[in-house]
Amino acid sequence: MHVKALAGLLLIPVFGSSQVLDPPALRCASVNVAGDVTLNWTVPADPNGDFDHYEIYQAPSLGGPFGPAFTVNVYGQTSQLLLGAGADSGPQYFYIVTVSSGPPPNASVPSDTLSSLYLQVTQSIPLGSAVLDWTPQHVPPLTTAGSSYSIWMEYPIGAWQQVGQVSNTTFHYEHVISICEDSLTFRVGLGNALGCTSFSSRDGDVFADVTPPSSPIMVNVSVDTLTNMATLDWGASPEGDTDAYIILLTNGSSSTILDTIYGQNNTTYTYLLSQAADMAESFTVAAFDTCWSGMPPSPNTSPTLASHSTVHVSTEYDRCGGDITVQWTPYAGWEVQAYQVFAQEGGGAVYLLGTFNANQFSTVQHGVAPFTTYCYVVKALKQGGGTSSLSNKQCQITDYPPVPLWNYIRTATVLADDHIQVVDSVDLSAVARRYRLERSTNGGSWTQIATRSGGSVNTGSFVFDDHDVQANERSYSYRVIVDDSCGTQSAISDTATTILLRAQADLEGFNELQWNGYRDWAGQVSGYTIYRSIGDDPLTPIAVNAAGEWTFTDDVRDLTMTNGRFCYYVEANEVGNPSGIDAASRSNSVCAVQQEEFWLPNAFIIGGANNTFKPVTAYTDLRAYEFIIYNRWGQEIWSTNDPGEAWKGTVRGSYVPQGVYAYYCAFENGAGRHFEKRGTVTCLWGRPD
């Protein structure tokens, strides 16, 4: 029935003519193993029951010619198997028209033309993959077509498995062979919203697996902080025939195989002989499958990717500054976003010491406590997140070198007017960097005058020699400052004060001595021994004073026949030192010179009681003695250098006439002062012999 409409008129059904229907919506063309094709479609609308039949047309190319292949007389039929379609030898193209029951022209326009999927499978060059190429179903893809082609493989025979997929605009696929060697058959499928699937023709060949698995991608290498062993974690190679992984330790351009780990999904490894506690270690991994190839045969083994290296932490301890420098090597293998340094003090809680950029490889922890264990671990964070790597655990025990607890000056003694020697005892149980000698003059401020390196002292004592002194004029006090190995003052010695001795000769034949007492010994001053020399004779002890007696009077009246020069020094002696080593200290040497005496008579009588003529002296140095007699004309008539020889009034054995004679006498006193005496003497005759 047809309805005709005229403008302005009521539409009145017109009976006796049929409607030309739409074509079916052809959706799938699936090829079976024999090359037969099954078409699937959706029926067109037929509200008036005008359907008569469907006519299916086929051609070996899209450009035709098309010829009738089959007639379907059932309106509701939605599929048809076309036997002998030949779709296994090349692509076949199909469309369908709907024929209504009315007189011609009563055929619909053709449906969309669909191609069967014709698949061709070849070997890759080089071998190792199956290369699939097929004709498209429709260009562009039907709007109801699935978004992708599914790739199917028959292995073993009778068992189909999907092995891949590509977009519905791609008509090529390479399948890496993972089966050692066998006959493989492939087909391609394309789904449709109708619920049908267009499968391609089938094709295949005998293939061998000569392709290694994909190179394993390292997730990270890290260090187990409990054992300091390196651990590896990598992603599994996706190939199903992946058999095992080879673990390699790398060092520059060389590699050492450490182990083989079997099982595709066994992707972690701990290196039991790891030296990650001592150095950074680098690793890489290769995969091999179950197939062997080549001559001689060997497993298909993947190449390795770039090595990954552990982070190695080391520390340096500045015991004097109280600082620990933490240093680490960079992580190698992926881009680092940051490094986190974690610390632990004395076995306590772990805390974050700091976060540092990817280009910083050290930090300093200040103010660490001595005699404590500090441990450090560095964590490398991957750029973009997702993974990290831990370093070895490095522990540093802090300490402080033994500090000198004492220092003791055994003695400060005068060796010469310009030489004072200080003997110092040291604490050998400790480490000293420096010994500093300080001096005070007559109780004044302290001044450093000398140093001694601690490393140069390897016995229990050493000496300082001070030559910048005037020990005959003043007393000096000394002390030693000890710096520990870090340069910090740790001990101050006792104060040692030298003995300054003064001596004064009076006019009565006494020498008065006075000195300051020695201080400070750990023991006691037992007394002061006074030493004296006469002239150039050696110094010998003449008396001992008690500890508190610092003066002495020396009676030299019986020593007038000497040159009058008396020299002294005082020696203090220690007793009861706790160490058992008693010391002594000498004062400066000082001399007292008695006033020289000289007397001559103005006359003598030959043959009388006073029958000789010579000087009478006291405290003079007769070694420089000279005595000469002159006549009245100034002529030398007699001389001697012997202080004990007198002039008897004779000249060459004969007595001189009575008269006045001149004399000259020269001599020195005990201080070396030269004296000359001149005068006259009257020679008288008494009763000559």
XYZ file of C-alpha atoms in Angstrom:
689
model
C 0.000 0.000 0.000
C 1.222 3.494 -0.824
C -0.035 6.782 0.563
C -0.150 9.692 -1.828
C -0.498 13.266 -0.647
C -1.617 16.308 -2.539
C -1.301 19.841 -1.394
C -4.301 20.862 0.633
C -5.970 17.504 0.284
C -6.483 14.757 2.723
C -3.991 11.919 2.347
C -5.837 8.845 1.204
C -4.204 5.435 1.077
C -3.677 4.126 -2.398
C -3.759 0.372 -2.651
C -2.312 -1.900 -5.308
C 1.432 -0.689 -5.321
C 4.349 -2.053 -3.169
C 7.107 -0.093 -1.309
C 10.853 -0.393 -2.199
C 12.531 -1.386 1.066
C 15.936 -0.385 2.499
C 18.794 -2.870 2.190
C 19.883 -4.907 5.198
C 22.696 -3.439 7.319
C 25.554 -5.795 6.564
C 27.755 -6.059 9.666
C 30.039 -9.115 9.575
C 31.738 -11.382 7.067
C 33.504 -14.267 8.778
C 35.674 -16.850 7.006
C 35.916 -20.468 8.151
C 38.806 -22.879 7.639
C 37.418 -23.953 4.220
C 37.142 -20.418 2.922
C 33.345 -20.331 3.365
C 31.951 -16.993 4.470
C 29.174 -16.329 6.953
C 27.475 -12.948 6.539
C 25.588 -11.249 9.359
C 23.190 -8.343 8.982
C 20.247 -6.564 10.495
C 16.902 -6.608 8.651
C 15.365 -3.447 7.215
C 12.008 -2.125 8.308
C 8.995 -3.559 6.411
C 5.874 -1.988 7.969
C 3.588 -3.043 5.113
C 4.889 -6.556 4.549
C 6.333 -5.793 1.156
C 9.413 -8.015 1.616
C 10.013 -10.634 -1.021
C 13.647 -11.758 -0.633
C 17.300 -10.740 -0.098
C 19.853 -11.057 -2.854
C 23.528 -11.486 -1.853
C 26.153 -10.346 -4.357
C 29.863 -11.281 -4.401
C 32.955 -10.149 -6.246
C 36.707 -10.921 -5.918
C 37.526 -7.194 -5.890
C 35.903 -4.061 -4.645
C 35.465 -2.794 -8.211
C 33.528 -5.927 -9.283
C 32.059 -7.310 -11.294
C 29.559 -8.483 -8.673
C 27.372 -11.481 -9.357
C 24.539 -13.071 -7.381
C 25.813 -15.503 -4.789
C 22.726 -16.415 -2.807
C 19.014 -15.591 -2.345
C 17.453 -15.492 1.120
C 13.673 -15.717 1.161
C 13.075 -15.270 4.877
C 12.608 -11.675 5.990
C 13.784 -12.294 9.534
C 16.907 -14.220 8.631
C 20.064 -12.336 9.724
C 22.927 -14.589 8.607
C 23.898 -16.808 5.763
C 26.739 -19.256 5.127
C 28.146 -18.987 1.650
C 29.771 -22.270 0.802
C 32.647 -22.247 -1.606
C 33.107 -18.508 -1.258
C 36.871 -18.916 -1.770
C 37.756 -16.419 0.939
C 40.775 -18.579 1.859
C 42.544 -17.693 -1.390
C 41.874 -13.980 -1.490
C 39.534 -11.304 -0.190
C 35.883 -11.549 -1.211
C 33.529 -8.552 -1.295
C 29.816 -8.716 -0.494
C 26.722 -6.562 -0.447
C 22.988 -7.339 -0.077
C 19.875 -5.810 -1.618
C 16.257 -6.172 -0.489
C 13.650 -7.081 -3.151
C 10.028 -6.157 -2.429
C 6.956 -7.960 -3.753
C 5.865 -5.246 -6.154
C 6.624 -5.050 -9.847
C 10.085 -3.876 -10.859
C 11.839 -1.704 -10.065
C 11.412 -3.250 -6.645
C 15.108 -3.772 -5.487
C 16.680 -1.615 -2.802
C 19.990 0.164 -3.143
C 22.962 -2.070 -2.207
C 24.029 -2.335 1.388
C 27.547 -1.367 2.502
C 30.089 -3.540 0.759
C 32.078 -5.629 3.207
C 35.287 -7.456 2.489
C 36.203 -10.722 4.019
C 39.408 -10.440 6.030
C 42.082 -12.084 3.973
C 45.168 -12.830 6.114
C 48.674 -13.461 4.894
C 51.368 -14.620 7.347
C 55.081 -14.441 6.527
C 58.395 -14.877 8.365
C 60.126 -11.774 9.624
C 63.571 -10.772 8.450
C 65.572 -11.562 10.508
C 63.673 -14.538 11.751
C 61.898 -14.550 15.053
C 58.474 -13.054 14.376
C 55.328 -13.895 12.455
C 54.320 -10.979 10.216
C 50.534 -10.655 9.716
C 48.940 -8.511 7.008
C 45.210 -8.476 6.077
C 42.670 -6.642 3.990
C 40.394 -4.192 5.817
C 36.741 -5.008 6.286
C 35.547 -1.575 5.314
C 37.198 1.783 4.778
C 36.453 3.704 6.840
C 35.464 1.217 9.538
C 31.733 0.738 10.061
C 30.405 2.921 12.804
C 29.263 -0.211 14.594
C 32.615 -1.961 14.195
C 34.781 -2.701 17.183
C 37.663 -0.330 17.916
C 40.371 -2.917 17.330
C 41.321 -6.030 15.451
C 42.067 -8.992 17.697
C 44.979 -11.258 16.780
C 44.519 -14.962 17.413
C 46.950 -17.836 17.316
C 46.192 -21.542 17.249
C 48.656 -23.355 19.505
C 48.530 -26.185 20.150
C 46.234 -27.375 17.369
C 42.611 -26.827 18.300
C 43.384 -24.225 20.991
C 42.966 -20.616 19.958
C 44.343 -17.802 22.127
C 44.316 -14.113 21.586
C 47.904 -12.863 21.379
C 47.416 -9.207 20.528
C 45.292 -6.432 19.125
C 45.639 -3.336 16.954
C 43.342 -0.440 16.135
C 40.626 -0.966 13.513
C 42.548 1.248 11.105
C 45.703 -0.883 11.303
C 46.111 -3.930 9.108
C 49.549 -5.150 10.150
C 50.909 -6.963 13.186
C 54.139 -8.704 14.170
C 54.021 -11.471 16.694
C 57.299 -12.362 18.410
C 57.632 -16.101 18.457
C 57.955 -17.557 21.921
C 57.591 -21.191 20.926
C 60.875 -22.906 20.306
C 59.773 -24.460 16.995
C 56.307 -25.522 15.756
C 53.586 -24.928 13.206
C 51.528 -21.872 14.107
C 48.219 -20.712 12.545
C 46.823 -17.187 12.918
C 43.553 -15.400 12.266
C 42.274 -11.877 12.787
C 38.916 -10.943 14.266
C 36.841 -7.735 14.278
C 33.821 -7.462 16.520
C 30.650 -5.507 15.846
C 27.985 -3.945 17.974
C 25.536 -6.424 16.420
C 27.258 -9.095 18.474
C 28.913 -10.885 15.571
C 32.628 -11.194 14.851
C 34.295 -11.174 11.462
C 37.158 -13.653 11.445
C 39.748 -13.627 8.718
C 41.002 -16.494 6.657
C 43.647 -18.573 8.369
C 47.307 -18.705 7.545
C 50.488 -19.882 9.225
C 53.879 -21.513 8.938
C 56.487 -23.362 10.921
C 58.137 -20.793 13.210
C 61.143 -20.931 15.506
C 61.843 -18.661 18.465
C 65.145 -16.892 17.846
C 64.146 -13.721 19.690
C 65.301 -13.219 23.247
C 62.966 -11.886 25.895
C 62.713 -8.175 26.403
C 65.560 -6.746 28.458
C 64.498 -6.609 32.101
C 63.956 -3.070 33.345
C 65.568 -2.468 36.710
C 63.241 -0.974 39.282
C 66.068 -0.213 41.700
C 69.143 -1.505 43.417
C 69.165 -0.863 47.116
C 71.008 -1.929 50.246
C 69.494 -3.908 53.091
C 70.396 -1.680 56.035
C 70.353 -4.622 58.448
C 72.918 -6.657 56.519
C 74.483 -4.013 54.215
C 73.883 -6.409 51.305
C 72.858 -5.091 47.907
C 69.375 -6.088 46.737
C 67.987 -5.892 43.196
C 64.412 -5.471 42.009
C 63.427 -5.516 38.334
C 60.341 -5.846 36.196
C 59.572 -9.256 34.683
C 60.204 -9.689 30.980
C 56.680 -9.973 29.508
C 57.373 -12.896 27.177
C 55.714 -16.045 28.439
C 58.678 -18.228 27.619
C 61.040 -16.171 29.765
C 62.969 -18.820 31.628
C 65.507 -17.076 33.870
C 67.482 -13.931 34.654
C 71.240 -13.519 34.710
C 72.550 -11.201 37.467
C 75.694 -9.294 36.551
C 78.028 -7.196 38.689
C 79.483 -4.455 36.516
C 82.690 -2.540 36.874
C 83.274 -0.043 34.116
C 83.418 -1.970 30.854
C 83.645 -5.410 32.453
C 80.944 -7.567 33.998
C 80.929 -10.590 36.268
C 78.058 -13.085 36.314
C 76.922 -13.518 39.909
C 73.940 -15.830 39.654
C 71.009 -17.109 37.571
C 67.458 -16.755 38.890
C 64.875 -19.077 37.283
C 61.215 -18.205 36.883
C 59.683 -15.392 34.902
C 58.235 -13.714 37.971
C 61.223 -14.165 40.279
C 62.435 -10.588 40.024
C 64.363 -9.896 43.226
C 67.877 -10.832 44.243
C 70.139 -10.322 47.273
C 73.867 -10.427 46.684
C 75.207 -12.410 49.627
C 78.837 -11.476 48.950
C 77.993 -7.820 48.634
C 80.559 -5.212 49.628
C 78.049 -2.387 49.577
C 79.195 -1.426 53.071
C 82.587 -0.487 51.604
C 81.800 0.796 48.120
C 79.086 1.525 45.596
C 78.165 -1.562 43.588
C 76.668 -1.641 40.082
C 74.381 -4.292 38.647
C 72.424 -5.138 35.530
C 70.163 -8.046 34.527
C 69.681 -10.058 31.325
C 66.820 -12.482 30.547
C 66.831 -15.674 28.525
C 64.007 -17.933 27.343
C 63.526 -21.665 27.036
C 64.580 -21.852 23.400
C 68.044 -22.442 22.075
C 69.361 -21.203 18.780
C 72.579 -20.560 16.941
C 75.642 -22.732 16.438
C 76.492 -23.960 18.917
C 73.007 -23.657 20.386
C 72.550 -21.302 23.304
C 69.553 -19.725 25.006
C 68.029 -16.644 23.480
C 69.437 -14.013 25.840
C 68.414 -10.388 25.982
C 70.901 -7.536 25.971
C 71.430 -5.773 29.276
C 70.302 -2.244 29.959
C 72.333 0.440 31.700
C 73.630 -0.543 35.115
C 72.129 0.691 38.360
C 74.509 1.615 41.179
C 73.905 1.641 44.900
C 74.376 4.751 46.988
C 77.434 4.372 49.218
C 77.677 6.416 52.415
C 80.911 7.253 54.210
C 81.622 9.515 57.168
C 84.463 11.702 58.398
C 84.630 12.674 62.055
C 86.178 15.905 63.281
C 86.649 15.031 66.917
C 87.914 18.483 67.770
C 85.128 20.378 66.015
C 82.454 17.896 67.089
C 81.266 17.458 63.489
C 80.476 14.425 61.344
C 80.622 14.893 57.577
C 78.280 12.502 55.755
C 79.205 11.848 52.132
C 77.460 9.696 49.561
C 77.860 8.602 45.961
C 75.101 9.372 43.449
C 72.520 6.765 42.536
C 72.920 5.644 38.922
C 70.136 4.135 36.844
C 67.352 6.687 36.959
C 67.054 10.411 37.464
C 67.169 11.373 41.120
C 64.731 13.924 42.462
C 66.303 14.307 45.905
C 68.346 12.593 48.596
C 67.107 12.151 52.140
C 69.644 11.606 54.905
C 68.420 9.719 57.951
C 70.325 9.596 61.228
C 70.200 7.546 64.379
C 71.921 8.488 67.605
C 72.956 5.913 70.155
C 70.505 3.275 68.951
C 67.537 5.620 69.377
C 64.797 6.558 66.960
C 65.687 7.232 63.326
C 65.105 10.828 62.283
C 65.397 12.817 59.068
C 68.589 14.846 59.130
C 67.765 16.682 55.926
C 66.600 16.552 52.297
C 69.043 17.589 49.590
C 68.867 18.244 45.883
C 70.038 15.723 43.315
C 73.412 17.448 42.884
C 74.412 17.518 46.555
C 76.407 14.620 47.944
C 77.446 15.648 51.448
C 76.206 17.300 54.596
C 77.586 17.995 58.057
C 76.004 17.181 61.387
C 77.326 19.662 63.912
C 77.677 19.373 67.652
C 77.735 15.605 67.982
C 78.298 14.222 71.450
C 81.497 12.279 72.202
C 81.440 8.578 73.012
C 78.214 8.028 71.046
C 77.407 5.960 67.954
C 75.823 7.847 65.064
C 74.446 5.879 62.099
C 73.398 7.231 58.711
C 71.392 5.979 55.739
C 70.772 7.935 52.527
C 67.588 7.419 50.549
C 67.566 8.327 46.850
C 64.128 9.360 45.556
C 63.348 8.786 41.880
C 62.228 11.748 39.814
C 58.454 11.575 39.569
C 58.162 9.223 42.523
C 57.239 5.590 42.521
C 60.467 4.108 43.808
C 63.560 4.799 45.886
C 66.879 3.278 46.865
C 68.573 2.976 50.253
C 72.287 3.233 50.843
C 74.410 1.155 53.165
C 74.140 1.919 56.869
C 77.287 3.743 57.972
C 77.984 4.150 61.671
C 80.513 6.492 63.259
C 81.622 6.161 66.872
C 82.515 9.550 68.270
C 85.172 9.968 70.903
C 87.510 12.556 72.322
C 91.200 11.889 72.701
C 92.389 11.453 76.287
C 92.812 14.862 77.854
C 95.983 15.623 79.842
C 94.812 15.922 83.427
C 97.962 17.307 84.975
C 101.350 18.846 84.319
C 104.133 19.358 86.826
C 107.280 21.427 86.690
C 109.886 19.405 88.538
C 112.236 22.301 88.850
C 113.352 25.621 87.480
C 117.062 25.998 88.046
C 119.688 28.566 87.086
C 122.541 27.188 85.004
C 124.093 30.544 84.126
C 123.247 34.201 84.312
C 121.643 33.853 80.871
C 120.363 30.322 81.178
C 117.481 28.932 83.220
C 116.410 25.357 82.661
C 112.831 24.230 83.333
C 112.252 20.495 83.723
C 108.631 19.543 83.044
C 106.816 16.269 83.760
C 103.905 15.324 81.487
C 100.823 13.112 81.544
C 101.724 10.383 79.054
C 98.323 8.711 79.404
C 96.823 11.494 77.298
C 97.432 13.155 73.954
C 98.683 16.731 73.934
C 98.990 18.935 70.905
C 101.229 21.538 72.483
C 103.029 22.543 75.682
C 103.342 26.299 76.202
C 105.907 27.738 78.598
C 104.934 31.029 80.215
C 107.172 33.292 82.285
C 106.529 35.964 84.841
C 109.265 38.360 85.964
C 109.230 39.357 89.604
C 105.522 38.618 89.935
C 104.502 40.450 86.756
C 102.093 39.289 84.039
C 102.535 35.963 82.281
C 104.087 35.893 78.820
C 104.432 32.888 76.530
C 108.100 32.399 75.685
C 108.343 28.889 74.199
C 106.294 25.973 72.907
C 106.901 22.289 72.452
C 104.928 20.019 70.129
C 103.141 17.231 71.928
C 104.273 14.789 69.269
C 107.909 15.468 70.133
C 107.468 14.368 73.737
C 107.625 10.610 74.193
C 109.139 10.335 77.652
C 107.831 11.349 81.029
C 109.657 14.681 81.063
C 111.420 17.208 78.901
C 113.233 20.505 79.386
C 112.773 24.088 78.310
C 115.934 26.209 78.143
C 115.366 29.926 78.641
C 118.328 32.017 77.488
C 116.530 35.338 77.482
C 117.127 35.952 81.171
C 119.274 37.925 83.600
C 119.221 35.445 86.417
C 121.765 37.464 88.435
C 119.405 40.428 88.609
C 115.907 39.048 89.094
C 113.851 35.987 89.924
C 111.635 34.339 87.301
C 108.452 32.301 87.678
C 107.419 29.652 85.162
C 104.327 27.639 84.385
C 103.356 25.263 81.554
C 99.997 25.403 79.775
C 98.930 22.107 78.165
C 96.672 22.059 75.100
C 94.920 18.786 74.352
C 95.021 17.199 70.907
C 92.275 19.549 69.732
C 94.130 22.649 70.850
C 91.932 23.275 73.890
C 93.660 24.233 77.119
C 93.335 21.285 79.464
C 95.906 21.664 82.247
C 98.101 24.254 83.953
C 101.209 23.204 85.798
C 102.388 24.336 89.197
C 104.364 27.587 89.351
C 108.110 27.231 89.675
C 110.077 30.282 90.860
C 113.855 30.486 90.593
C 116.112 31.464 93.495
C 117.731 34.891 93.207
C 120.813 35.115 95.444
C 122.431 38.388 96.463
C 125.785 38.705 98.307
C 127.317 41.764 99.969
C 130.815 42.069 101.463
C 131.075 44.312 104.568
C 134.207 46.025 105.954
C 134.568 43.691 108.871
C 135.425 40.494 106.981
C 131.904 39.125 106.621
C 129.880 38.336 103.466
C 126.117 38.672 103.824
C 123.951 36.345 101.632
C 120.215 36.728 101.046
C 117.804 34.882 98.673
C 114.157 34.150 98.045
C 112.813 30.710 98.825
C 112.095 28.254 96.006
C 108.449 27.470 95.190
C 106.377 25.376 94.449
C 107.260 21.738 94.758
C 104.830 18.925 95.345
C 107.134 17.887 98.178
C 108.858 20.072 100.760
C 112.050 22.100 100.716
C 114.376 20.164 103.000
C 116.900 22.999 103.225
C 119.295 25.235 101.334
C 122.891 24.232 100.765
C 125.295 27.168 100.462
C 128.196 26.647 98.074
C 131.281 28.898 98.062
C 134.410 29.300 96.005
C 137.487 31.308 96.956
C 139.160 32.986 94.087
C 139.114 30.562 91.197
C 138.759 27.472 93.335
C 135.791 25.091 92.809
C 132.556 25.748 94.640
C 132.118 23.530 97.668
C 129.348 23.341 100.254
C 130.044 25.303 103.403
C 126.689 25.268 105.227
C 123.069 24.111 105.107
C 120.185 26.362 106.093
C 116.795 25.214 107.226
C 113.881 25.488 104.755
C 112.695 28.813 106.128
C 116.099 30.456 106.529
C 116.913 32.564 103.489
C 119.979 34.468 104.787
C 123.536 33.479 105.650
C 126.598 35.317 107.014
C 129.964 33.978 105.870
C 132.910 34.867 108.154
C 135.974 35.287 105.935
C 138.225 37.081 108.380
C 140.605 34.179 108.411
C 140.925 34.320 104.635
C 142.773 37.615 104.269
C 145.538 35.900 102.378
C 143.095 35.200 99.547
C 142.262 37.619 96.785
C 139.066 38.544 98.624
C 136.776 37.253 95.914
C 134.163 34.890 97.307
C 131.482 33.428 94.980
C 128.325 31.628 96.059
C 125.243 29.808 94.926
C 122.407 28.299 96.920
C 120.786 24.976 96.097
C 117.299 24.112 97.315
C 116.594 20.433 97.811
C 113.195 18.766 97.736
C 112.069 15.950 99.968
C 108.877 13.894 100.019
C 107.787 14.311 96.406
C 104.707 12.027 95.879
C 106.256 10.625 92.700
C 109.351 9.547 94.566
C 111.512 11.834 92.412
C 112.947 14.656 94.522
C 114.325 17.653 92.675
C 116.851 20.405 93.274
C 117.095 24.010 92.141
C 120.140 26.202 92.044
C 120.226 29.916 92.399
C 122.300 32.237 90.302
C 125.986 32.489 91.114
C 127.041 35.740 92.794
C 130.362 37.021 94.139
C 131.270 39.238 97.088
C 134.673 40.964 97.035
C 136.215 42.008 100.318
C 137.886 45.411 100.422
C 141.581 45.049 99.628
C 144.114 46.337 102.239
C 147.680 47.725 101.608
C 150.258 49.143 104.064
C 153.965 49.940 103.872
C 156.327 51.332 106.609
C 158.134 54.583 105.788
C 161.472 53.333 107.160
C 163.379 50.266 108.118
C 166.702 49.639 109.898
C 169.282 47.294 108.511
C 170.265 45.042 111.346
C 167.452 46.342 113.479
C 164.164 44.795 114.562
C 162.480 45.994 111.390
C 165.272 45.044 109.052
C 163.286 44.305 105.828
C 160.914 46.248 103.698
C 157.790 44.843 101.954
C 154.044 45.665 101.610
C 151.523 44.252 104.035
C 148.296 43.243 102.077
C 144.913 41.584 102.683
C 142.363 40.273 100.143
C 144.545 40.998 97.164
C 145.258 38.904 94.111
C 149.019 38.475 94.346
C 149.237 36.792 90.993
C 149.485 40.248 89.461
C 151.957 41.450 92.091
C 154.992 43.624 91.274
C 157.337 45.401 93.793
C 160.277 47.619 92.627
C 162.906 49.736 94.506
C 164.547 52.792 92.851
C 167.591 54.871 93.966
C 167.468 58.574 94.197
C 168.422 58.874 90.561
C 165.370 56.798 89.544
C 167.341 53.748 88.722
C 165.727 50.348 89.459
C 167.954 48.591 91.930
C 165.749 45.716 93.077
C 162.396 44.040 92.155
C 160.306 40.979 92.833
C 157.004 39.363 91.848
C 156.905 37.242 94.977
C 154.547 38.750 97.535
C 156.481 36.954 100.280
C 159.895 38.356 99.365
C 161.057 41.527 101.213
C 163.867 43.995 100.328
C 166.726 43.652 102.776
C 168.436 46.897 101.754
C 170.951 45.259 99.518
C 171.889 45.500 95.892
C 173.656 42.535 94.398
C 174.626 41.320 97.861
C 175.893 44.649 99.265
C 174.037 46.975 101.566
C 172.976 50.237 100.169
C 173.952 53.518 101.783
C 171.594 55.074 104.234
C 169.139 57.301 102.540
C 165.749 57.680 100.977
C 164.697 55.222 98.299
C 161.582 55.148 96.067
C 159.275 52.208 95.621
C 156.547 51.091 93.169
C 154.015 48.361 94.016
C 151.254 47.040 91.674
C 148.597 44.438 92.466
C 144.903 43.501 91.816
C 142.037 42.876 94.187
C 139.576 39.981 94.086
C 137.368 41.818 91.610
C 140.306 42.215 89.215
C 140.775 45.897 89.878
C 144.365 47.078 89.343
C 146.092 49.147 91.965
C 149.453 50.991 91.954
C 151.206 52.389 95.008
C 154.208 54.747 94.896
C 156.226 56.291 97.698
C 159.537 56.513 99.518
C 161.159 54.658 102.347
C 164.104 55.624 104.523
C 166.801 53.002 104.889
C 168.803 53.286 108.127
C 171.757 51.329 109.371
C 171.573 49.633 112.669
C 173.983 46.885 113.341
C 174.730 45.174 110.055
C 175.339 41.445 110.127
